[in-house]
Amino acid sequence: MSHSETYFEHHRRRRRKWAALAVALVVLVIGACVVFVSVALARALTFEQDVRGMQTALVARDFSAAGEALADARSSFGDIKSLWSVANVARPLPFVGTEIKTLDRVLKDTEGLLDVLGMLVSIGIDVETNVRAVGAVSNISDIDSFFTLEPDARRELVLALKRAAPELEEARVRLSGYRRDLASVAQTSRFPGVRTLIEQTTRTLIEIETTLNVAIPLMRILPVMGGFNEPQQYLLLLQNTGELRPTGGFWGTYGAMTVQNGEVAFLETDDIYAVDVLSIGNIDTEPPLPLKKYLGVDTWYMRDMNWSADVPTSVQNGLAAYAREIAFAPSPVQTGTISATDFDGAILVTPAVGKALLAALGPVKAGGLVFRSETFFDDLQHEVEVAYRDRDIASQDRKDVIGELLRTLLAGLLQSNPSEWGPYIDVAHEALKNQDIVLYHRDPAIQRLLEEQNWAGDVRVSAQSDHFMVVDANMAALKTDARLDRSYAYIVTPLMNGRYQASLRIDYDHNGGFDYRTTRYRTYTRVYVPEGSELVRVDGALKDDRLKNPNAEAGDVEVYSEFGARVFAAFTSVEPGASGSLTFHYLLPERIERQIEKGAYVLDVQRQIGVGRVPLSLNIDFGKQVMAAEPGEARAFWYDDTYTYSTTLDPFQSFQVWVQ
């Protein structure tokens, strides 16, 4: 071997030795990091238990225990931070360094969560101090039921919570920010332990944020709507979604409810026909033309007053009709000590709320019947339509069971311990979010708050963006909507002349037959689209149903403007076991075309109350490359000129697309 060969071999061995040492060092550092991560995650489990303990204490209104649990959580979190700081030595390493940066953000968000939890504990202590000052209780945790408190104590508790609303709103905004940040971080982490910590923290954030989303606006409106300033009288309107009407359902049952100091002081319900029958032959209010034509009515009674999809408009019409009709009662009608027409607002409720409450409370007995969540709607419908006759109940009394059921459900809810309110808060949150409960109040300030929270059922029209809302109205088709599936398809196509044509299709699948509550479907359908849209044609419009229009002659289309939108309306019908569709074709206004030309398009969709989560498919061809979208398309639809997306609709939903 030459000297030069010996020299190079020597240096090769040295390089191999240094490489081996480097690999060993990296393995050692990674191993140390794994150990540190394992220990830190063990501390994280302790930390989560501490946070859970604090949540439990907050729910139980034991703010002293919550403070102690918070101190323990801060201690556990301090241990995690101390351990993790040691792992910083590995920050320059690939993969490990990325995970360390990810966990840095997780720890920062978790520390923010602890700060917010500290705010909640402090707010709870302040509220407790205020309630204690009026001599009600020494500790809020001693309250077995809100309604066992004296009225003054109840009022102070509600007002103290209202004063805390701005701080709680700050807490909610911060929690929302931490949750969004964690969601983005979760996409970058590959280490299961880090993802576990993210999931634990996110779970806590969502639970608290969900509660605050309901609690904060309620705290703002409760002093007035809860009757803490003066008694409040509400018109209760039960919307039968099986017979869909523009606001969510036929107003088959109404009620009067008085609320004072947060307590239901009076509640009575009745068949809405009991009001309408008083004015037969005494009033001549002209109904809208479609009601005359497809319902065959010559007088506009209260039961049909929700012809507008805008709940405030329909409620105001309903209140006026009630006052007009009740004036023909043989003697003045009172609800408790209040005049029956002196309403402060209205509460509209769909059967979905009863179903959800029964799921939370368990089976409830009313009117000699047992109602269960799974069969609630069918059982109640059968009782008031058929079974009441077999039980020798008079026709005018057949809906008394509804009032008894309502009072029983309310009693079960209001008499429960506040620590057990978690499931009911969830029910309220979902019902308000899905508009199964809609509220109206005569006080403009309260009404604005309701509209801000999307709790008012008002029609929203975007003057700038593309939008649509489909509004079906069951026209003498019994309760057929309960056996109907509907879906929407929205298609936009570029034309040679530079215009864009929209096609909005409503598909109906009739899954029922002919029985006491189901028949051929008959609907007068309106679509609200951008003002300035130009109707091209309508496919599927009929003059009437199969019996009255056996040759399926095409029906007329009504065109007008309302609420700042263009409205196209037509009648159609679907036989049992069959499918049908109604499609509106129209040119989008020039302002929408200009937005597309500038590269940004927005579609806002408002869902009709009472239809449930309707499937929606979008196929929007811009004639130019789609660059990005929110929500994003599935990968199979990337790299073309069309935005393709399918979903089930929420009450309000927006879609944004950027094109080039």
XYZ file of C-alpha atoms in Angstrom:
660
model
C 0.000 0.000 0.000
C 1.438 3.448 -0.916
C 1.765 6.309 1.536
C -0.976 8.187 -0.255
C -3.358 5.221 0.053
C -2.548 4.960 3.792
C -3.235 8.692 4.208
C -6.639 8.554 2.505
C -7.684 5.376 4.321
C -6.815 7.029 7.630
C -8.971 10.036 6.847
C -11.852 7.821 5.661
C -11.762 6.002 9.001
C -11.747 9.341 10.859
C -14.766 10.574 8.853
C -16.636 7.330 9.533
C -15.832 7.691 13.229
C -17.093 11.306 13.335
C -20.196 10.338 11.357
C -20.894 7.512 13.790
C -20.418 9.908 16.711
C -22.753 12.432 15.078
C -25.414 9.777 14.490
C -25.022 8.572 18.058
C -25.352 12.139 19.329
C -28.489 12.734 17.264
C -29.976 9.440 18.477
C -29.064 10.395 22.050
C -30.673 13.837 21.715
C -33.771 12.400 20.061
C -33.969 9.719 22.727
C -33.655 12.357 25.424
C -36.393 14.373 23.735
C -38.625 11.312 23.612
C -38.055 10.808 27.338
C -38.771 14.470 28.018
C -41.887 14.335 25.821
C -43.102 11.208 27.609
C -42.625 12.801 31.022
C -44.199 16.047 29.814
C -47.210 14.181 28.464
C -47.585 12.378 31.775
C -47.701 15.818 33.388
C -50.185 16.838 30.687
C -52.555 14.089 31.811
C -52.346 15.449 35.357
C -52.913 18.935 33.976
C -56.023 17.789 32.086
C -57.398 16.186 35.250
C -56.847 19.475 37.103
C -58.639 21.436 34.365
C -61.512 18.939 34.367
C -61.746 19.306 38.131
C -61.972 23.056 37.745
C -64.691 22.745 35.079
C -66.650 20.450 37.384
C -66.299 22.969 40.215
C -67.430 25.835 37.958
C -70.512 23.876 36.862
C -71.265 23.185 40.539
C -70.792 26.947 41.215
C -68.123 26.097 43.818
C -65.736 28.917 42.987
C -63.454 28.248 45.942
C -62.851 24.691 44.723
C -62.472 26.015 41.178
C -59.760 28.395 42.369
C -57.894 25.545 44.065
C -58.146 23.371 40.946
C -56.886 26.306 38.866
C -53.846 26.623 41.134
C -53.158 22.894 40.697
C -53.529 23.224 36.924
C -51.083 26.139 36.860
C -48.615 24.056 38.878
C -48.927 21.088 36.487
C -48.545 23.423 33.542
C -45.432 24.958 35.099
C -43.921 21.460 35.327
C -44.673 20.882 31.645
C -43.004 24.160 30.637
C -39.937 23.446 32.777
C -39.524 19.988 31.279
C -40.058 21.230 27.780
C -37.475 23.990 28.078
C -34.805 21.281 28.431
C -35.781 19.881 25.033
C -34.856 23.163 23.359
C -31.357 21.770 22.837
C -32.822 19.700 20.008
C -34.490 22.700 18.286
C -31.902 22.804 15.407
C -32.590 19.158 14.498
C -34.895 18.362 11.568
C -38.335 16.928 12.456
C -37.690 17.264 16.213
C -37.207 21.012 15.887
C -40.474 21.337 13.972
C -42.343 19.455 16.698
C -40.768 21.676 19.369
C -41.957 24.791 17.520
C -45.423 23.253 17.235
C -45.545 22.484 20.931
C -44.371 26.018 21.718
C -47.589 27.298 20.131
C -49.660 24.662 21.913
C -48.173 25.679 25.262
C -48.804 29.352 24.504
C -52.467 28.660 23.657
C -52.850 26.446 26.735
C -51.413 29.192 28.928
C -53.980 31.546 27.412
C -56.699 29.020 28.261
C -55.570 29.060 31.898
C -55.763 32.861 31.923
C -59.335 32.715 30.581
C -60.313 30.090 33.149
C -58.901 32.399 35.794
C -61.164 35.151 34.434
C -64.189 32.859 34.729
C -63.351 31.995 38.337
C -62.965 35.704 39.181
C -66.273 36.542 37.490
C -67.976 33.752 39.439
C -66.587 35.070 42.721
C -67.796 38.608 41.884
C -71.303 37.363 41.028
C -71.398 35.317 44.227
C -70.379 38.387 46.240
C -73.208 40.431 44.703
C -75.813 37.747 45.427
C -74.505 37.312 48.968
C -74.887 41.066 49.498
C -78.682 40.835 49.175
C -78.718 38.165 51.880
C -79.943 35.366 49.633
C -77.327 32.666 50.173
C -73.796 32.486 51.499
C -72.584 30.574 48.430
C -74.086 30.136 44.972
C -73.284 26.427 45.236
C -75.930 26.229 47.989
C -78.691 27.030 45.472
C -80.641 23.831 44.778
C -82.807 25.493 42.157
C -82.870 28.978 40.679
C -86.581 29.106 41.421
C -86.195 28.476 45.159
C -84.547 31.900 45.427
C -86.562 34.909 46.475
C -87.416 37.256 43.564
C -84.916 39.910 44.765
C -82.119 37.347 44.851
C -83.059 36.057 41.399
C -83.053 39.590 40.045
C -79.644 40.380 41.548
C -78.184 37.166 40.173
C -79.449 37.927 36.657
C -78.297 41.561 36.779
C -74.875 40.527 38.101
C -74.534 38.103 35.201
C -75.541 40.835 32.756
C -72.840 43.117 34.194
C -70.325 40.312 33.654
C -71.285 39.879 29.975
C -68.519 42.175 28.560
C -65.803 40.249 30.417
C -67.319 36.954 29.354
C -67.377 38.171 25.751
C -63.658 38.957 26.008
C -63.093 35.437 27.339
C -65.122 33.942 24.491
C -63.181 35.868 21.824
C -59.866 34.759 23.303
C -60.987 31.135 23.487
C -62.090 31.267 19.855
C -58.666 32.588 18.841
C -56.837 29.852 20.751
C -59.081 27.191 19.209
C -58.428 28.429 15.660
C -54.684 28.557 16.298
C -54.672 25.011 17.661
C -56.630 23.820 14.619
C -53.924 25.186 12.314
C -51.129 23.747 14.497
C -52.755 20.304 14.483
C -52.198 20.119 10.725
C -48.402 20.425 11.110
C -47.697 17.967 13.927
C -46.691 14.385 13.153
C -45.998 13.342 16.723
C -48.951 11.484 18.313
C -48.170 12.849 21.764
C -48.368 16.450 20.580
C -51.641 15.737 18.774
C -53.021 14.197 21.973
C -52.203 17.372 23.900
C -53.812 19.479 21.153
C -56.961 17.337 21.232
C -57.209 17.596 25.031
C -56.859 21.374 25.010
C -59.198 21.813 22.028
C -61.870 19.695 23.707
C -61.824 21.949 26.762
C -61.872 25.095 24.614
C -64.893 23.906 22.606
C -66.871 22.918 25.713
C -66.380 26.303 27.370
C -66.850 28.292 24.157
C -70.106 26.461 23.361
C -71.506 27.335 26.785
C -70.466 30.989 26.458
C -71.951 31.235 22.943
C -75.374 30.632 24.476
C -74.875 32.194 27.899
C -73.560 35.641 26.906
C -76.440 36.768 24.658
C -78.930 35.237 27.097
C -77.402 37.289 29.911
C -77.945 40.435 27.843
C -81.591 39.798 26.998
C -82.707 37.931 30.134
C -83.339 40.969 32.391
C -86.004 42.173 29.944
C -87.270 38.956 28.340
C -87.172 37.094 31.657
C -89.543 39.625 33.229
C -87.100 40.922 35.839
C -88.046 44.539 35.144
C -91.754 43.890 34.617
C -93.848 40.847 33.638
C -93.518 39.825 30.001
C -96.313 38.276 27.975
C -95.453 36.092 24.984
C -97.481 34.627 22.179
C -96.331 31.026 21.844
C -96.545 29.614 18.313
C -95.923 25.899 17.797
C -94.764 25.354 14.217
C -95.714 22.000 12.736
C -92.826 21.209 10.370
C -94.851 18.307 8.967
C -96.927 21.003 7.259
C -94.207 23.396 6.169
C -95.021 27.086 5.974
C -92.688 30.033 5.271
C -91.630 30.608 8.912
C -91.084 26.898 9.575
C -94.457 25.223 9.932
C -98.215 25.570 10.213
C -99.271 27.423 13.362
C -101.642 24.682 14.477
C -101.328 25.409 18.199
C -100.827 28.731 19.929
C -100.341 29.686 23.542
C -100.066 32.603 25.926
C -97.208 32.661 28.415
C -96.443 35.158 31.163
C -92.900 35.323 32.542
C -92.113 37.152 35.788
C -88.757 37.164 37.582
C -87.573 34.346 35.345
C -90.502 32.112 36.217
C -93.378 30.987 33.998
C -96.276 32.498 35.920
C -98.924 31.505 33.387
C -99.061 29.115 30.436
C -102.081 28.044 28.413
C -102.264 26.584 24.911
C -105.133 25.951 22.522
C -105.960 24.884 19.005
C -105.494 27.895 16.737
C -108.880 27.193 15.143
C -110.438 28.121 18.510
C -109.359 31.708 17.820
C -110.186 31.728 14.119
C -113.700 30.368 14.642
C -114.597 33.441 16.733
C -114.324 35.740 13.736
C -116.008 33.665 11.030
C -118.400 35.987 9.221
C -117.091 38.979 11.181
C -113.888 39.816 9.314
C -113.042 39.998 5.621
C -109.247 40.315 5.603
C -108.092 39.554 2.071
C -105.538 36.705 1.892
C -102.553 36.702 -0.502
C -103.534 35.419 -3.957
C -101.664 32.052 -3.689
C -103.590 31.252 -0.493
C -106.874 31.982 -2.247
C -105.901 29.938 -5.283
C -104.227 26.872 -3.733
C -105.769 26.741 -0.246
C -109.209 27.795 -1.395
C -109.689 30.387 1.376
C -111.423 33.742 0.996
C -110.491 35.169 4.409
C -107.029 35.536 5.909
C -107.171 34.041 9.410
C -104.452 33.888 12.047
C -103.535 30.283 11.223
C -102.228 31.370 7.800
C -100.586 34.618 8.881
C -97.026 33.289 8.561
C -97.054 33.778 4.800
C -93.852 35.824 4.944
C -90.586 33.928 5.416
C -89.432 36.899 7.503
C -90.418 35.895 11.042
C -90.733 39.458 12.458
C -93.119 40.344 9.617
C -95.225 37.205 10.072
C -95.316 37.575 13.869
C -96.490 41.176 13.602
C -99.228 40.032 11.215
C -100.097 37.202 13.604
C -100.325 39.516 16.621
C -102.597 41.880 14.704
C -104.804 38.987 13.563
C -105.023 37.597 17.099
C -106.140 40.950 18.501
C -108.659 41.317 15.679
C -110.157 37.849 16.138
C -110.109 37.610 19.945
C -112.213 40.783 20.058
C -115.186 38.614 19.044
C -114.883 36.397 22.136
C -118.075 36.420 24.283
C -116.185 38.051 27.176
C -112.760 39.737 27.564
C -110.006 37.147 27.479
C -107.313 37.292 30.167
C -104.083 35.343 30.534
C -103.607 35.431 34.262
C -103.946 39.126 35.155
C -102.855 40.424 31.740
C -104.990 41.235 28.718
C -104.760 38.483 26.120
C -103.703 40.965 23.428
C -101.012 42.780 25.421
C -98.070 40.763 24.090
C -94.455 41.858 24.460
C -93.119 39.319 22.000
C -93.427 35.856 20.534
C -91.677 32.501 20.778
C -91.825 30.115 17.816
C -90.957 26.457 18.449
C -90.699 23.389 16.191
C -91.227 19.740 17.291
C -87.442 19.214 17.196
C -87.223 21.016 20.551
C -89.673 18.609 22.194
C -87.748 15.666 20.797
C -84.437 17.036 22.119
C -85.868 17.820 25.570
C -87.319 14.320 25.857
C -83.905 12.918 24.950
C -82.404 14.938 27.817
C -85.188 14.404 30.389
C -86.275 10.892 29.454
C -89.871 9.722 28.819
C -92.584 12.114 30.032
C -96.229 11.363 30.822
C -98.934 13.788 29.704
C -102.623 13.352 28.935
C -102.450 9.720 30.000
C -99.786 9.019 27.364
C -96.040 8.443 27.596
C -93.965 10.436 25.117
C -90.473 9.338 24.112
C -87.906 11.186 22.068
C -87.654 8.547 19.339
C -91.356 8.606 18.419
C -92.412 12.000 19.774
C -93.604 13.664 16.568
C -95.450 10.607 15.207
C -97.120 9.832 18.556
C -98.279 13.402 19.106
C -99.560 13.740 15.547
C -101.489 10.455 15.827
C -103.029 11.507 19.139
C -104.372 14.881 17.944
C -105.463 13.619 14.511
C -106.877 10.129 15.198
C -106.490 8.561 18.647
C -108.335 11.274 20.604
C -111.620 9.930 19.179
C -110.957 6.455 20.626
C -110.443 8.068 24.038
C -113.749 10.007 23.873
C -112.009 13.385 23.812
C -113.963 16.210 22.191
C -112.480 17.671 19.014
C -112.040 21.097 20.594
C -110.058 19.514 23.447
C -107.841 17.215 21.380
C -104.795 19.500 21.648
C -104.990 19.953 25.425
C -102.334 17.254 25.678
C -99.860 19.672 24.075
C -100.290 22.220 26.856
C -99.969 19.541 29.531
C -96.842 18.181 27.865
C -95.314 21.663 27.682
C -95.987 22.352 31.358
C -94.519 18.969 32.335
C -91.366 19.559 30.287
C -90.951 23.053 31.735
C -91.461 21.796 35.282
C -88.807 19.120 34.816
C -86.386 21.688 33.472
C -87.026 24.531 35.897
C -87.052 22.388 39.034
C -83.723 20.736 38.259
C -80.499 21.670 40.038
C -78.399 24.194 38.060
C -75.504 21.720 38.146
C -77.683 19.453 35.953
C -78.373 22.102 33.320
C -75.566 21.006 30.974
C -77.779 18.876 28.675
C -80.489 21.568 28.633
C -77.941 24.243 27.693
C -76.901 21.990 24.816
C -80.557 21.635 23.759
C -81.059 25.414 23.896
C -77.850 26.051 21.969
C -78.728 23.613 19.190
C -82.358 24.783 19.013
C -81.375 28.443 18.702
C -78.531 27.690 16.288
C -80.792 25.591 14.042
C -83.708 28.025 14.446
C -85.980 25.434 16.014
C -86.572 28.213 18.546
C -87.064 31.693 17.089
C -87.695 34.791 19.191
C -89.382 38.132 18.597
C -89.650 41.155 20.917
C -91.347 44.508 20.493
C -88.419 46.318 22.147
C -86.187 47.391 19.213
C -82.996 47.059 21.291
C -83.835 43.480 22.288
C -84.893 42.652 18.727
C -81.521 43.896 17.430
C -79.722 41.602 19.874
C -81.849 38.671 18.710
C -81.050 39.445 15.082
C -77.322 39.749 15.835
C -77.406 36.226 17.262
C -79.418 34.854 14.296
C -82.232 34.004 16.716
C -84.898 36.201 15.078
C -85.635 34.344 11.831
C -85.389 37.511 9.761
C -84.732 37.211 6.032
C -81.146 38.235 5.281
C -80.397 39.579 1.824
C -76.858 40.440 0.778
C -76.975 43.466 -1.502
C -73.469 42.827 -2.846
C -72.972 39.062 -3.163
C -74.787 36.290 -4.970
C -77.375 34.651 -2.731
C -80.478 32.532 -2.627
C -83.145 31.322 -0.231
C -85.779 28.698 -1.065
C -89.145 29.040 0.700
C -91.693 26.218 0.418
C -95.303 26.597 1.568
C -97.429 23.455 1.979
C -100.739 24.162 0.261
C -103.408 21.823 1.692
C -101.118 18.785 1.571
C -101.862 17.638 5.135
C -98.644 16.763 7.033
C -96.874 15.437 3.944
C -93.619 17.316 4.613
C -92.889 14.694 7.279
C -92.610 12.130 4.453
C -90.716 14.326 2.022
C -86.994 14.619 1.282
C -85.819 17.740 -0.506
C -82.447 18.845 -1.837
C -81.076 21.895 -3.645
C -78.717 22.138 -6.619
C -77.218 25.460 -7.724
C -75.517 25.661 -11.110
C -73.909 28.723 -12.716
C -72.859 28.682 -16.379
C -70.946 31.354 -18.367
C -72.628 32.420 -21.628
C -71.032 33.479 -24.894
C -72.125 37.099 -24.392
C -70.249 37.382 -21.079
C -73.332 36.958 -18.880
C -73.747 34.222 -16.252
C -76.878 32.090 -16.036
C -77.901 30.557 -12.718
C -80.113 27.493 -12.362
C -81.578 26.792 -8.928
C -83.205 23.344 -8.739
C -85.300 22.034 -5.854
C -85.700 18.242 -5.878
C -88.568 16.574 -4.003
C -88.698 12.852 -3.151
C -92.103 11.773 -1.785
C -91.544 8.731 0.460
C -95.123 8.351 1.705
C -98.474 7.021 0.563
C -102.053 8.140 1.132
C -103.128 8.084 4.799
C -104.705 10.278 7.464
C -101.818 12.732 7.388
C -100.154 12.189 3.995
C -101.285 12.962 0.456
C -99.801 14.285 -2.783
C -97.400 17.114 -2.068
C -98.535 20.607 -3.034
C -96.179 23.525 -2.569
C -96.052 27.168 -3.539
C -92.336 27.792 -3.781
C -90.538 31.118 -3.698
C -86.847 31.715 -4.321
C -85.127 34.891 -3.164
C -82.209 35.773 -5.461
C -80.124 38.928 -6.104
C -82.127 42.014 -7.018
C -81.665 42.667 -10.715
C -81.716 38.982 -11.682
C -83.616 38.342 -14.930
C -85.886 35.309 -15.173
C -85.209 33.099 -18.205
C -87.657 30.246 -17.578
C -88.987 27.845 -14.949
C -89.114 24.067 -15.365
C -91.594 22.025 -13.317
C -94.154 24.735 -12.515
C -97.740 23.401 -12.605
C -101.180 24.988 -12.757
C -102.348 22.600 -10.041
C -101.949 19.015 -8.831
C -102.733 15.811 -10.744
C -106.430 15.773 -9.791
C -107.125 19.330 -10.923
C -104.537 19.445 -13.700
C -104.419 15.907 -15.198
C -102.531 17.064 -18.301
C -99.785 18.621 -16.165
C -100.113 22.017 -17.833
C -97.372 24.461 -16.917
C -98.246 27.036 -14.288
C -97.602 30.756 -14.123
C -94.566 32.293 -12.452
C -94.902 35.279 -10.156
C -92.051 37.827 -10.232
C -91.656 40.677 -7.743
C -89.194 42.277 -5.301
C -89.159 41.944 -1.512
C -86.593 42.535 1.262
C -84.127 43.863 -1.315
C -84.231 40.630 -3.329
C -85.802 39.476 -6.573
C -88.470 36.827 -5.974
C -89.570 34.113 -8.405
C -92.529 31.978 -7.298
C -94.437 29.012 -8.708
C -96.640 26.067 -7.708
C -95.730 22.409 -8.152
C -96.969 19.028 -6.951
C -95.487 15.546 -6.392
C -97.441 12.287 -6.160
C -96.785 9.769 -3.321
C -93.866 7.487 -4.155
C -92.694 9.803 -6.929
C -90.012 12.438 -7.389
C -90.301 15.902 -8.854
C -88.284 19.046 -9.293
C -88.748 22.758 -9.768
C -85.947 24.683 -11.496
C -85.590 28.445 -11.805
C -83.237 29.661 -14.564
C -82.175 33.303 -14.442
C -79.388 35.684 -15.441
C -77.293 37.029 -12.597
C -77.140 40.842 -12.318
C -74.160 42.703 -13.741
C -72.691 43.522 -10.325
C -72.167 39.792 -9.658
C -70.577 39.428 -13.097
C -68.177 42.291 -12.292
C -67.153 40.571 -9.063
C -66.317 37.402 -10.976
C -64.334 39.437 -13.506
C -62.341 40.955 -10.637
C -61.564 37.462 -9.334
C -63.667 37.223 -6.162
C -67.096 35.582 -5.829
C -69.268 35.121 -2.741
C -72.450 33.055 -2.438
C -74.647 33.424 0.656
C -77.364 30.829 1.260
C -80.122 31.151 3.858
C -82.029 28.000 4.789
C -85.766 28.051 5.424
C -86.723 27.292 9.014
C -88.206 23.828 9.492
C -86.676 21.989 6.520
C -83.811 20.416 8.459
C -80.337 19.992 7.053
C -81.131 20.028 3.349
C -78.444 18.635 1.001
C -76.955 21.267 -1.322
C -74.753 20.717 -4.364
C -72.887 23.564 -6.064
C -71.496 23.516 -9.588
C -70.352 27.036 -10.430
C -68.484 27.414 -13.714
C -66.616 30.727 -13.868
C -65.003 30.183 -17.260
C -61.672 30.905 -15.587
C -59.283 29.044 -13.279
C -60.402 28.487 -9.686
C -57.408 29.446 -7.516
C -58.811 28.959 -4.006
C -62.106 28.468 -2.218
C -63.591 28.440 1.261
C -64.796 25.822 1.966
C -62.321 24.036 -0.259
C -63.168 21.482 -2.922
C -62.242 17.807 -2.744
C -58.885 17.173 -4.454
C -60.616 15.416 -7.369
C -62.166 18.762 -8.399
C -58.998 20.870 -8.358
C -57.351 22.569 -11.362
C -60.385 23.523 -13.429
C -62.786 26.426 -13.992
C -65.608 25.078 -11.823
C -66.254 25.219 -8.089
C -67.815 21.869 -7.157
C -68.980 21.308 -3.612
C -71.640 19.353 -1.718
C -72.841 19.876 1.837
C -75.898 19.915 4.088
C -77.115 23.408 4.787
C -76.888 25.304 8.048
C -79.307 28.212 8.599
C -76.746 30.627 7.139
C -73.852 29.531 4.967
C -71.298 31.390 2.833
C -69.044 30.179 0.037
C -66.088 32.204 -1.270
C -64.189 31.482 -4.474
C -61.149 33.238 -5.939
C -60.594 32.900 -9.691
C -58.026 34.071 -12.207
